[in-house]
């Protein structure tokens, strides 16, 4: 769990206090976070805090974990637990809450058992995804690495923390990593993949942090999953410290090479590299995002486009390389070809891309 001083109650704000029931060194393995004045309590299990607002909470897990911790808590924490359980039993349904729980179910599905989580962890440790790691390293990580030493970095929608564990491990770069995601089961994998990281279950539409706590926040393909990407970014930007960074790597709205729903498009999608999207997924409105960053007094430090149609085809070829070294070299060539096409053919006609962008922006000093 991250230091309590970073946190803010996701049910209306306010400070949280911690009671640790079980520790492993500095790590709280089991415990409770509570806003005692408001009577709200949040369990910690497997070193992961569950910091969702009432409307987003998967109530059976939340109540079960609080019940297990209750006998080991002092009376004021017990009262907060009792009030929380009573409130969750009559919780009203909301559109955003339903959306969040559907997202949890969707992303938990692939890691719903210990066996499935073990397979994903092995995959993370042995199969680097250089096609996404390399642009994130080149256009985002290398620009902030020397600026975050000894400071807090937040990953929004961290999932299984695959990117950070490979190209930005906190022990190597000497910073404090905090990651949050809506999927509880993927966070269990993330904690195993990055044991020194601090993780919590939370929503990007309601990040449970105080203002200005992080010197950098990173979003690797996360904001396009939100019901309102722009609003999610605004809320997460509140956590950026003066002179801090936000780094994004996202799909963007561009004219498509092939008309939606056409037979040619369906054939191309089977032949080319594809991604199984949630029904909730959007694409980022880049002009609107850049305008929002300017409104929030953020200056773009670096921006790079990617993903022409050739990139999708070459990604298929690169997937044939079995060794991590061979795969990395192949993707380096692929990214170079993609960059060339984006500077040439794609400037002639936007039908050919780009399909994604990396943006790094820095807050004006306050």
CSV table of C-alpha atoms in Angstrom, one decimal:
chain,number,residue,atom,x,y,z
A,1,UNK,CA,0.0,0.0,0.0
A,2,UNK,CA,1.2,3.5,-0.7
A,3,UNK,CA,1.8,6.0,2.1
A,4,UNK,CA,-1.5,7.1,3.6
A,5,UNK,CA,-0.5,10.7,3.2
A,6,UNK,CA,-1.1,10.3,-0.6
A,7,UNK,CA,-4.7,9.1,-0.2
A,8,UNK,CA,-8.1,10.8,-0.2
A,9,UNK,CA,-11.4,9.0,0.6
A,10,UNK,CA,-13.1,8.1,-2.7
A,11,UNK,CA,-16.5,8.7,-1.1
A,12,UNK,CA,-16.5,12.5,-0.9
A,13,UNK,CA,-12.9,13.1,-0.1
A,14,UNK,CA,-11.2,13.6,3.3
A,15,UNK,CA,-8.2,12.0,5.0
A,16,UNK,CA,-7.8,8.3,5.6
A,17,UNK,CA,-6.3,6.5,8.6
A,18,UNK,CA,-4.7,3.1,8.5
A,19,UNK,CA,-4.9,0.1,10.8
A,20,UNK,CA,-2.6,-2.7,9.9
A,21,UNK,CA,-3.7,-6.2,10.9
A,22,UNK,CA,-0.7,-8.0,9.2
A,23,UNK,CA,2.6,-6.7,8.0
A,24,UNK,CA,5.5,-8.0,5.9
A,25,UNK,CA,8.2,-5.5,6.7
A,26,UNK,CA,7.0,-2.1,5.6
A,27,UNK,CA,4.2,-3.7,3.5
A,28,UNK,CA,0.7,-3.9,5.0
A,29,UNK,CA,-0.6,-7.3,3.8
A,30,UNK,CA,-4.0,-7.1,5.6
A,31,UNK,CA,-5.6,-4.0,7.1
A,32,UNK,CA,-8.3,-1.3,6.9
A,33,UNK,CA,-8.2,2.2,5.6
A,34,UNK,CA,-10.9,4.4,7.1
A,35,UNK,CA,-12.3,7.9,7.1
A,36,UNK,CA,-13.5,7.7,10.6
A,37,UNK,CA,-15.4,11.0,10.6
A,38,UNK,CA,-17.5,9.9,7.6
A,39,UNK,CA,-17.9,6.2,8.6
A,40,UNK,CA,-16.3,4.7,5.5
A,41,UNK,CA,-13.9,1.8,5.5
A,42,UNK,CA,-11.8,0.1,2.8
A,43,UNK,CA,-10.1,-3.3,3.2
A,44,UNK,CA,-6.5,-4.1,2.3
A,45,UNK,CA,-5.8,-7.7,1.2
A,46,UNK,CA,-2.7,-9.3,-0.4
A,47,UNK,CA,-1.1,-5.8,0.1
A,48,UNK,CA,-3.7,-4.2,-2.2
A,49,UNK,CA,-6.1,-1.6,-1.0
A,50,UNK,CA,-9.7,-1.6,-2.3
A,51,UNK,CA,-10.4,2.1,-2.7
A,52,UNK,CA,-13.5,2.2,-4.8
A,53,UNK,CA,-16.5,4.5,-4.2
A,54,UNK,CA,-19.6,2.8,-2.9
A,55,UNK,CA,-21.3,2.9,-6.3
A,56,UNK,CA,-18.4,1.1,-8.0
A,57,UNK,CA,-17.7,-1.5,-5.4
A,58,UNK,CA,-18.1,-5.2,-5.9
A,59,UNK,CA,-20.0,-5.5,-2.6
A,60,UNK,CA,-19.5,-9.2,-1.8
A,61,UNK,CA,-15.7,-9.0,-1.8
A,62,UNK,CA,-15.7,-5.7,0.0
A,63,UNK,CA,-17.9,-6.9,2.8
A,64,UNK,CA,-16.2,-10.2,3.1
A,65,UNK,CA,-12.8,-8.7,3.5
A,66,UNK,CA,-14.0,-6.1,6.0
A,67,UNK,CA,-15.7,-8.8,8.0
A,68,UNK,CA,-12.4,-10.8,8.2
A,69,UNK,CA,-10.5,-7.7,9.3
A,70,UNK,CA,-13.1,-6.4,11.8
A,71,UNK,CA,-12.1,-8.6,14.9
A,72,UNK,CA,-8.5,-7.3,14.6
A,73,UNK,CA,-9.5,-3.6,14.5
A,74,UNK,CA,-10.0,-1.0,17.3
A,75,UNK,CA,-13.5,0.2,18.1
A,76,UNK,CA,-13.5,3.3,15.9
A,77,UNK,CA,-12.5,1.3,12.9
A,78,UNK,CA,-15.1,-1.3,13.7
A,79,UNK,CA,-17.8,1.4,13.8
A,80,UNK,CA,-16.6,2.6,10.3
A,81,UNK,CA,-16.7,-1.0,9.0
A,82,UNK,CA,-20.3,-1.5,10.4
A,83,UNK,CA,-21.5,1.8,8.8
A,84,UNK,CA,-19.9,0.8,5.4
A,85,UNK,CA,-21.5,-2.6,5.4
A,86,UNK,CA,-24.9,-1.2,6.2
A,87,UNK,CA,-24.6,1.5,3.5
A,88,UNK,CA,-23.5,-1.0,0.8
A,89,UNK,CA,-26.6,-3.2,1.5
A,90,UNK,CA,-28.8,-0.4,0.3
A,91,UNK,CA,-26.5,1.2,-2.3
A,92,UNK,CA,-28.4,2.8,-5.2
A,93,UNK,CA,-27.4,1.7,-8.7
A,94,UNK,CA,-25.8,4.3,-11.0
A,95,UNK,CA,-24.7,4.2,-14.7
A,96,UNK,CA,-21.1,4.8,-13.9
A,97,UNK,CA,-21.1,2.2,-11.2
A,98,UNK,CA,-22.6,-0.4,-13.5
A,99,UNK,CA,-20.0,0.5,-16.2
A,100,UNK,CA,-17.2,0.0,-13.7
A,101,UNK,CA,-18.4,-3.4,-12.5
A,102,UNK,CA,-18.8,-4.5,-16.1
A,103,UNK,CA,-15.2,-3.5,-16.8
A,104,UNK,CA,-14.1,-5.4,-13.7
A,105,UNK,CA,-15.8,-8.5,-15.0
A,106,UNK,CA,-14.4,-8.2,-18.5
A,107,UNK,CA,-10.8,-7.8,-17.4
A,108,UNK,CA,-11.0,-10.2,-14.5
A,109,UNK,CA,-12.2,-13.0,-16.8
A,110,UNK,CA,-8.7,-13.9,-18.2
A,111,UNK,CA,-7.2,-14.1,-14.7
A,112,UNK,CA,-10.1,-15.3,-12.6
A,113,UNK,CA,-8.3,-18.3,-11.1
A,114,UNK,CA,-4.9,-18.9,-9.5
A,115,UNK,CA,-3.9,-21.1,-12.5
A,116,UNK,CA,-4.7,-18.4,-15.0
A,117,UNK,CA,-2.9,-15.7,-13.0
A,118,UNK,CA,0.1,-18.0,-12.8
A,119,UNK,CA,0.1,-18.3,-16.6
A,120,UNK,CA,-0.2,-14.6,-17.1
A,121,UNK,CA,2.7,-14.0,-14.7
A,122,UNK,CA,4.9,-16.4,-16.5
A,123,UNK,CA,4.0,-14.7,-19.8
A,124,UNK,CA,4.9,-11.3,-18.4
A,125,UNK,CA,8.3,-12.5,-17.1
A,126,UNK,CA,9.3,-14.3,-20.4
A,127,UNK,CA,7.6,-12.5,-23.3
A,128,UNK,CA,8.4,-8.8,-23.6
A,129,UNK,CA,6.0,-6.9,-25.9
A,130,UNK,CA,8.6,-4.8,-27.7
A,131,UNK,CA,6.1,-3.4,-30.1
A,132,UNK,CA,4.6,-1.3,-27.3
A,133,UNK,CA,7.6,-1.2,-24.9
A,134,UNK,CA,10.0,0.5,-27.4
A,135,UNK,CA,7.9,3.5,-28.3
A,136,UNK,CA,6.9,4.0,-24.6
A,137,UNK,CA,10.6,3.8,-23.6
A,138,UNK,CA,11.7,6.2,-26.4
A,139,UNK,CA,9.0,8.8,-26.3
A,140,UNK,CA,8.0,8.8,-22.6
A,141,UNK,CA,10.2,7.0,-20.1
A,142,UNK,CA,13.6,8.3,-21.1
A,143,UNK,CA,12.3,11.9,-20.9
A,144,UNK,CA,11.2,11.6,-17.3
A,145,UNK,CA,13.5,9.0,-15.8
A,146,UNK,CA,16.1,11.4,-14.4
A,147,UNK,CA,13.4,13.8,-13.1
A,148,UNK,CA,11.5,11.3,-10.9
A,149,UNK,CA,14.3,9.9,-8.7
A,150,UNK,CA,13.2,9.8,-5.1
A,151,UNK,CA,9.6,10.9,-6.1
A,152,UNK,CA,6.2,9.3,-6.5
A,153,UNK,CA,5.1,8.1,-10.0
A,154,UNK,CA,1.5,7.0,-10.6
A,155,UNK,CA,0.4,4.5,-13.3
A,156,UNK,CA,-3.3,4.9,-14.1
A,157,UNK,CA,-5.0,1.6,-15.1
A,158,UNK,CA,-1.8,-0.3,-14.5
A,159,UNK,CA,-3.3,-3.7,-15.2
A,160,UNK,CA,-0.6,-6.3,-14.7
A,161,UNK,CA,2.2,-3.7,-14.6
A,162,UNK,CA,3.9,-5.3,-17.5
A,163,UNK,CA,5.4,-2.2,-19.1
A,164,UNK,CA,6.8,-0.8,-15.9
A,165,UNK,CA,8.2,-4.2,-14.8
A,166,UNK,CA,10.2,-4.4,-18.0
A,167,UNK,CA,11.3,-0.9,-19.0
A,168,UNK,CA,10.8,1.3,-15.9
A,169,UNK,CA,11.4,-0.8,-12.8
A,170,UNK,CA,11.3,1.4,-9.7
A,171,UNK,CA,14.3,-0.2,-8.0
A,172,UNK,CA,16.5,0.5,-11.0
A,173,UNK,CA,15.3,4.1,-11.5
A,174,UNK,CA,15.0,4.9,-7.8
A,175,UNK,CA,11.4,6.2,-7.6
A,176,UNK,CA,8.3,5.2,-5.7
A,177,UNK,CA,5.8,3.4,-7.9
A,178,UNK,CA,2.0,3.5,-7.3
A,179,UNK,CA,-0.3,1.7,-9.6
A,180,UNK,CA,-4.1,1.4,-9.6
A,181,UNK,CA,-6.6,-0.5,-11.8
A,182,UNK,CA,-10.3,-1.5,-11.8
A,183,UNK,CA,-9.5,-5.2,-12.1
A,184,UNK,CA,-8.8,-6.9,-8.7
A,185,UNK,CA,-7.5,-10.1,-10.3
A,186,UNK,CA,-5.0,-8.3,-12.5
A,187,UNK,CA,-3.7,-6.4,-9.5
A,188,UNK,CA,-2.8,-9.7,-7.9
A,189,UNK,CA,-0.7,-10.5,-10.9
A,190,UNK,CA,0.8,-7.0,-10.9
A,191,UNK,CA,1.9,-7.3,-7.3
A,192,UNK,CA,3.6,-10.6,-8.1
A,193,UNK,CA,5.3,-9.1,-11.2
A,194,UNK,CA,6.4,-6.0,-9.3
A,195,UNK,CA,6.7,-6.8,-5.6
A,196,UNK,CA,8.1,-3.4,-4.6
A,197,UNK,CA,5.2,-1.5,-6.2
A,198,UNK,CA,2.3,-0.2,-4.3
A,199,UNK,CA,-1.1,-1.2,-5.7
A,200,UNK,CA,-4.8,-0.5,-5.2
A,201,UNK,CA,-8.1,-1.1,-6.8
A,202,UNK,CA,-9.6,2.2,-7.9
A,203,UNK,CA,-11.3,4.0,-10.7
A,204,UNK,CA,-9.7,6.5,-13.0
A,205,UNK,CA,-12.9,8.4,-12.9
A,206,UNK,CA,-12.5,8.8,-9.2
A,207,UNK,CA,-8.8,8.5,-8.3
A,208,UNK,CA,-8.4,8.3,-4.5
A,209,UNK,CA,-5.5,10.7,-4.1
A,210,UNK,CA,-4.9,14.1,-2.8
A,211,UNK,CA,-4.1,16.9,-5.2
A,212,UNK,CA,-0.5,17.4,-6.5
A,213,UNK,CA,1.0,14.2,-5.0
A,214,UNK,CA,2.8,12.7,-8.0
A,215,UNK,CA,5.7,14.0,-10.0
A,216,UNK,CA,4.6,11.9,-13.0
A,217,UNK,CA,1.5,10.0,-14.0
A,218,UNK,CA,1.5,7.5,-16.8
A,219,UNK,CA,-1.4,6.1,-18.8
A,220,UNK,CA,-0.5,3.2,-21.2
A,221,UNK,CA,-3.5,2.5,-23.3
A,222,UNK,CA,-5.9,3.2,-20.4
A,223,UNK,CA,-7.9,6.4,-21.0
A,224,UNK,CA,-9.6,5.1,-24.1
A,225,UNK,CA,-11.3,2.5,-21.9
A,226,UNK,CA,-13.1,5.2,-19.9
A,227,UNK,CA,-16.7,6.3,-20.4
A,228,UNK,CA,-15.4,9.8,-20.8
A,229,UNK,CA,-11.6,9.8,-21.6
A,230,UNK,CA,-11.3,13.6,-21.3
A,231,UNK,CA,-13.0,13.7,-17.9
A,232,UNK,CA,-10.9,10.8,-16.7
A,233,UNK,CA,-7.7,12.7,-17.7
A,234,UNK,CA,-8.9,15.9,-16.0
A,235,UNK,CA,-9.5,14.0,-12.7
A,236,UNK,CA,-6.1,12.3,-12.9
A,237,UNK,CA,-4.3,15.5,-13.7
A,238,UNK,CA,-5.4,16.9,-10.4
A,239,UNK,CA,-2.9,14.5,-8.8
A,240,UNK,CA,0.1,15.9,-10.8
A,241,UNK,CA,2.5,18.0,-8.7
A,242,UNK,CA,3.7,21.4,-9.9
A,243,UNK,CA,6.3,20.9,-12.7
A,244,UNK,CA,5.2,17.3,-12.9
A,245,UNK,CA,4.5,15.1,-16.0
A,246,UNK,CA,1.7,13.2,-17.7
A,247,UNK,CA,2.7,10.6,-20.3
A,248,UNK,CA,0.1,9.0,-22.6
A,249,UNK,CA,0.2,6.2,-25.2
A,250,UNK,CA,-3.2,5.8,-26.7
A,251,UNK,CA,-5.2,5.0,-29.9
A,252,UNK,CA,-6.5,8.2,-31.6
A,253,UNK,CA,-9.4,9.1,-33.8
A,254,UNK,CA,-8.3,9.1,-37.4
A,255,UNK,CA,-9.9,8.4,-40.8
A,256,UNK,CA,-9.8,4.7,-41.4
A,257,UNK,CA,-8.3,3.0,-44.4
A,258,UNK,CA,-11.3,0.8,-44.9
A,259,UNK,CA,-15.0,1.7,-44.4
A,260,UNK,CA,-16.5,0.4,-41.2
A,261,UNK,CA,-18.4,-2.8,-41.7
A,262,UNK,CA,-17.1,-3.5,-45.2
A,263,UNK,CA,-16.1,-7.0,-46.3
A,264,UNK,CA,-12.6,-5.8,-47.1
A,265,UNK,CA,-12.2,-4.4,-43.6
A,266,UNK,CA,-13.2,-7.7,-42.0
A,267,UNK,CA,-10.7,-9.6,-44.2
A,268,UNK,CA,-8.0,-7.1,-43.4
A,269,UNK,CA,-8.6,-7.3,-39.6
A,270,UNK,CA,-8.2,-11.1,-39.8
A,271,UNK,CA,-4.9,-10.8,-41.7
A,272,UNK,CA,-3.4,-7.9,-39.7
A,273,UNK,CA,-2.5,-7.3,-36.1
A,274,UNK,CA,-5.7,-6.8,-34.0
A,275,UNK,CA,-6.8,-6.2,-30.5
A,276,UNK,CA,-9.9,-7.6,-28.7
A,277,UNK,CA,-11.5,-4.5,-27.4
A,278,UNK,CA,-14.1,-4.1,-24.7
A,279,UNK,CA,-17.5,-2.9,-25.9
A,280,UNK,CA,-16.8,0.2,-23.8
A,281,UNK,CA,-13.6,1.2,-25.7
A,282,UNK,CA,-13.3,4.6,-27.3
A,283,UNK,CA,-10.5,6.3,-29.3
A,284,UNK,CA,-8.9,9.4,-28.0
A,285,UNK,CA,-9.8,12.8,-29.4
A,286,UNK,CA,-6.3,14.1,-29.8
A,287,UNK,CA,-7.1,17.8,-30.6
A,288,UNK,CA,-9.5,17.9,-27.7
A,289,UNK,CA,-6.9,16.3,-25.4
A,290,UNK,CA,-4.2,18.8,-26.4
A,291,UNK,CA,-6.6,21.7,-25.9
A,292,UNK,CA,-7.5,20.3,-22.4
A,293,UNK,CA,-3.8,20.0,-21.5
A,294,UNK,CA,-3.3,23.6,-22.5
A,295,UNK,CA,-6.2,24.6,-20.4
A,296,UNK,CA,-4.6,22.8,-17.4
A,297,UNK,CA,-1.4,24.7,-18.0
A,298,UNK,CA,0.4,21.6,-19.3
A,299,UNK,CA,3.1,22.1,-22.1
A,300,UNK,CA,3.8,19.3,-24.5
A,301,UNK,CA,7.4,18.1,-24.2
A,302,UNK,CA,7.3,15.3,-26.8
A,303,UNK,CA,4.7,13.9,-29.2
A,304,UNK,CA,5.1,11.1,-31.6
A,305,UNK,CA,2.6,9.3,-33.9
A,306,UNK,CA,2.6,5.6,-34.7
A,307,UNK,CA,0.7,2.7,-36.5
A,308,UNK,CA,0.4,3.0,-40.2
A,309,UNK,CA,-1.3,0.0,-41.9
A,310,UNK,CA,2.2,-1.4,-42.6
A,311,UNK,CA,2.9,-1.4,-38.9
A,312,UNK,CA,0.0,-3.8,-38.3
A,313,UNK,CA,1.3,-6.2,-41.1
A,314,UNK,CA,4.9,-6.0,-39.9
A,315,UNK,CA,3.8,-6.8,-36.3
A,316,UNK,CA,2.5,-10.1,-37.6
A,317,UNK,CA,5.9,-10.8,-39.1
A,318,UNK,CA,7.8,-9.8,-35.9
A,319,UNK,CA,5.6,-12.2,-33.9
A,320,UNK,CA,7.4,-15.1,-35.7
A,321,UNK,CA,10.6,-14.3,-33.8
A,322,UNK,CA,10.7,-16.5,-30.7
A,323,UNK,CA,13.7,-15.1,-28.8
A,324,UNK,CA,13.3,-11.8,-26.9
A,325,UNK,CA,16.5,-10.4,-28.5
A,326,UNK,CA,15.4,-11.3,-32.1
A,327,UNK,CA,12.0,-9.9,-31.5
A,328,UNK,CA,13.3,-6.7,-30.1
A,329,UNK,CA,15.6,-6.1,-33.2
A,330,UNK,CA,12.7,-7.0,-35.5
A,331,UNK,CA,10.4,-4.5,-33.8
A,332,UNK,CA,13.1,-1.8,-34.0
A,333,UNK,CA,13.1,-2.2,-37.7
A,334,UNK,CA,9.3,-2.2,-37.8
A,335,UNK,CA,9.1,1.0,-35.9
A,336,UNK,CA,11.6,2.6,-38.2
A,337,UNK,CA,9.6,1.6,-41.3
A,338,UNK,CA,6.4,2.8,-39.6
A,339,UNK,CA,8.0,6.2,-38.7
A,340,UNK,CA,9.1,6.6,-42.3
A,341,UNK,CA,5.7,5.9,-43.7
A,342,UNK,CA,4.0,8.3,-41.2
A,343,UNK,CA,6.4,11.0,-42.5
A,344,UNK,CA,5.6,10.3,-46.1
A,345,UNK,CA,2.6,8.3,-47.3
A,346,UNK,CA,0.5,9.3,-44.3
A,347,UNK,CA,1.1,12.9,-44.9
A,348,UNK,CA,-0.4,12.5,-48.4
A,349,UNK,CA,-3.5,10.9,-47.1
A,350,UNK,CA,-4.8,10.6,-43.5
A,351,UNK,CA,-6.6,7.4,-44.6
A,352,UNK,CA,-3.3,5.5,-43.9
A,353,UNK,CA,-3.0,6.6,-40.3
A,354,UNK,CA,-1.6,7.3,-37.8
A,355,UNK,CA,-3.7,5.2,-35.4
A,356,UNK,CA,-1.9,5.9,-32.1
A,357,UNK,CA,0.1,8.7,-30.4
A,358,UNK,CA,2.5,9.1,-27.5
A,359,UNK,CA,2.2,12.5,-25.7
A,360,UNK,CA,4.4,13.7,-22.8
A,361,UNK,CA,3.4,17.0,-21.2
A,362,UNK,CA,4.7,18.9,-18.2
A,363,UNK,CA,2.9,21.2,-15.8
A,364,UNK,CA,3.9,24.8,-15.8
A,365,UNK,CA,5.8,25.6,-12.6
A,366,UNK,CA,3.4,27.0,-10.0
